[in-house]
Amino acid sequence: MLVVPLEPASAELQVSNSRFLAELAPADSVDDARAFIAGRKAAHPEATHHVPAFVVGGGNSVVEFCSDDGEPSGTSGRPLLAVLKGSGLGNAVIVVTRWFGGTLLGTGGLVKAYSEAGKLALASARRAVLSPSIRVAFNLPYHLYERARQLADGSGAQVRAETFLEDVGMELEVPVDAYPALESRLTELASGALQLRDLGRGVLRIAEQHPR
């Protein structure tokens, strides 16, 4: 099962007056990763370097990327990618932005600084697993709404939309393995009158209960 970042994370490191800001984010595609990298460059245009690395995909279709972004070859991008891969996270992108402080760090100093900045961000990141999901919609009377929400929450489902008109309309995304039990409980709640409409399949990002 692929372990991924649950949400963005960041960390800062100061080395000999140079500031290193490591920013990590989920990336479910190469386009997502490249957009995040571009966004970090746009957010910090005054910085000296923006060193990126990402790992996207799983199995035999993993795409890896890194760049030194003007730092001496092999001193930043590759060490950062090695740290990312060593974390066990997939579908993740990280950018370490450097503001030069006037003191040259040397090859070893750069490798250490970029690696340490990346490790700090990764250590602060909450983790999740990707789970196949089913998206469904249904309507139910108002007096059953709170109980339906409790059942959805208890199954690990995520509420994607709600409408409040004559009845309550709900759209849920439910982990595939939890769906049969939730369907049965919702049907029982509505005394068999509930009609679940299949909206298709997806992938849920579910927080790990016991992060490493």
XYZ file of C-alpha atoms in Angstrom:
212
model
C 0.000 0.000 0.000
C 1.404 3.381 -1.016
C 2.233 5.719 1.870
C 1.915 9.395 0.931
C 1.911 12.820 2.596
C -1.471 13.626 4.115
C -0.926 17.363 3.692
C 1.850 19.927 3.096
C 4.663 20.288 5.636
C 7.665 22.575 5.982
C 10.782 23.184 8.045
C 13.618 25.725 8.179
C 17.338 25.401 8.762
C 20.020 28.059 9.236
C 23.579 27.191 8.198
C 26.392 29.800 8.249
C 23.933 32.639 7.570
C 22.280 30.784 4.684
C 18.598 30.064 5.201
C 17.126 26.790 3.915
C 13.346 26.376 3.700
C 12.105 22.862 2.902
C 8.499 22.567 1.699
C 6.826 19.207 1.104
C 3.473 18.505 -0.580
C 1.378 15.615 -1.923
C 1.667 15.119 -5.695
C -0.592 12.599 -7.385
C 0.884 13.310 -10.827
C 4.007 14.740 -12.439
C 1.940 17.801 -13.372
C 1.040 18.286 -9.692
C 4.714 18.075 -8.746
C 5.860 20.516 -11.399
C 3.085 22.954 -10.487
C 4.196 22.883 -6.840
C 7.814 23.522 -7.834
C 6.765 26.465 -10.005
C 4.636 27.784 -7.155
C 7.546 27.745 -4.713
C 9.732 29.637 -7.172
C 7.007 32.217 -7.657
C 6.482 32.531 -3.901
C 10.185 33.163 -3.195
C 11.559 34.986 -6.276
C 14.332 36.647 -4.263
C 15.878 33.319 -3.152
C 19.184 32.089 -4.567
C 18.184 28.486 -5.362
C 15.043 26.324 -5.424
C 16.184 22.686 -5.328
C 13.373 20.198 -6.132
C 12.875 16.456 -5.906
C 9.812 14.300 -6.400
C 8.653 10.686 -6.511
C 5.340 10.004 -8.248
C 3.597 6.712 -9.005
C 4.052 3.146 -7.837
C 5.177 -0.289 -8.971
C 6.820 -0.203 -12.360
C 5.570 3.295 -13.192
C 7.508 5.394 -10.676
C 8.783 8.754 -11.944
C 11.668 10.338 -10.040
C 13.165 13.775 -10.577
C 15.677 16.104 -8.987
C 17.681 19.179 -9.932
C 20.599 21.110 -8.418
C 19.100 24.392 -9.681
C 22.475 26.050 -10.057
C 24.209 24.541 -7.034
C 27.400 22.516 -7.769
C 26.534 19.213 -9.449
C 25.492 16.462 -7.050
C 25.439 18.639 -3.930
C 21.711 19.241 -3.546
C 19.195 17.565 -5.867
C 20.475 14.011 -5.568
C 20.943 14.122 -1.791
C 17.440 15.574 -1.439
C 15.945 12.854 -3.643
C 17.794 10.201 -1.619
C 16.268 11.598 1.592
C 12.790 11.613 0.040
C 13.119 8.024 -1.186
C 14.530 6.938 2.160
C 11.459 8.305 3.930
C 9.255 5.674 2.290
C 6.816 8.304 0.989
C 5.454 8.188 -2.542
C 3.447 10.717 -4.545
C 5.446 13.476 -2.874
C 7.337 16.588 -3.967
C 9.792 18.626 -1.934
C 11.530 21.912 -2.670
C 14.383 23.300 -0.583
C 14.736 27.036 -1.131
C 18.040 28.656 -0.201
C 18.841 32.254 0.580
C 22.645 32.613 0.323
C 24.139 34.147 3.440
C 27.538 35.157 2.075
C 29.544 32.148 3.276
C 30.445 29.297 0.919
C 29.533 25.964 2.478
C 31.631 23.685 0.273
C 30.498 20.423 -1.298
C 30.082 18.519 1.958
C 28.373 21.432 3.644
C 25.817 21.747 0.842
C 25.038 18.023 0.833
C 24.510 18.104 4.596
C 22.412 21.286 4.572
C 20.022 20.181 1.829
C 19.730 16.685 3.305
C 19.049 17.976 6.808
C 16.464 20.497 5.622
C 14.653 17.751 3.723
C 14.753 15.398 6.716
C 13.260 18.061 8.984
C 10.290 18.637 6.660
C 9.728 14.914 6.178
C 9.892 14.291 9.927
C 7.103 16.821 10.489
C 4.862 15.419 7.748
C 1.695 13.536 8.641
C 1.342 10.350 6.625
C -1.567 8.737 4.839
C -2.321 5.685 2.742
C -4.124 5.648 -0.588
C -7.266 3.528 -0.593
C -9.602 2.709 -3.516
C -12.990 4.292 -2.944
C -16.615 4.339 -4.091
C -18.507 7.598 -4.518
C -22.238 7.511 -3.764
C -25.117 9.944 -3.319
C -28.455 9.646 -1.557
C -31.319 11.630 -0.024
C -32.778 11.124 3.425
C -35.145 12.877 5.856
C -33.756 15.543 8.176
C -34.346 13.508 11.318
C -31.913 10.840 10.052
C -29.160 13.251 9.053
C -27.076 13.293 12.260
C -27.117 9.517 12.525
C -26.121 9.182 8.861
C -23.178 11.533 9.453
C -22.082 9.422 12.433
C -22.239 6.249 10.342
C -20.258 7.908 7.542
C -17.594 9.185 9.942
C -17.315 5.795 11.599
C -16.686 4.072 8.273
C -13.874 6.416 7.246
C -16.025 7.994 4.525
C -15.476 11.596 3.487
C -18.440 13.905 2.839
C -18.013 15.519 -0.590
C -21.236 17.532 -0.736
C -24.434 18.210 1.156
C -27.669 19.945 0.165
C -30.523 20.948 2.452
C -33.833 21.230 0.610
C -36.975 19.193 1.224
C -34.663 16.327 2.191
C -30.953 16.225 2.942
C -28.786 15.257 -0.020
C -25.389 13.700 0.726
C -22.454 12.679 -1.453
C -19.916 10.393 0.192
C -16.598 8.895 -0.818
C -16.180 5.578 0.995
C -13.209 3.169 1.216
C -14.063 0.114 -0.869
C -13.563 -2.317 2.016
C -15.841 -0.272 4.290
C -18.630 0.232 1.753
C -20.695 -2.984 2.229
C -21.111 -2.412 5.966
C -21.939 1.282 5.522
C -24.474 0.512 2.795
C -26.174 -2.026 5.069
C -26.295 0.367 8.040
C -27.631 3.267 6.008
C -30.311 1.052 4.470
C -31.279 -0.201 7.915
C -31.363 3.375 9.242
C -33.856 4.374 6.549
C -35.901 1.164 6.966
C -34.987 0.056 3.462
C -36.178 3.251 1.775
C -32.719 4.644 0.979
C -31.536 4.601 -2.643
C -27.761 4.869 -3.101
C -26.660 6.260 -6.474
C -23.238 5.129 -7.722
C -21.120 8.126 -8.803
C -18.009 6.173 -9.754
C -14.663 5.176 -8.317
C -11.800 7.168 -6.840
C -8.886 7.082 -4.408
C -9.014 8.317 -0.811
C -6.101 9.689 1.202
C -6.583 8.204 4.691
C -4.479 9.394 7.632
C -2.313 6.754 9.272
C -3.547 6.011 12.778
C -0.025 5.433 14.087
C 2.418 7.706 12.188
C 6.056 6.679 12.211
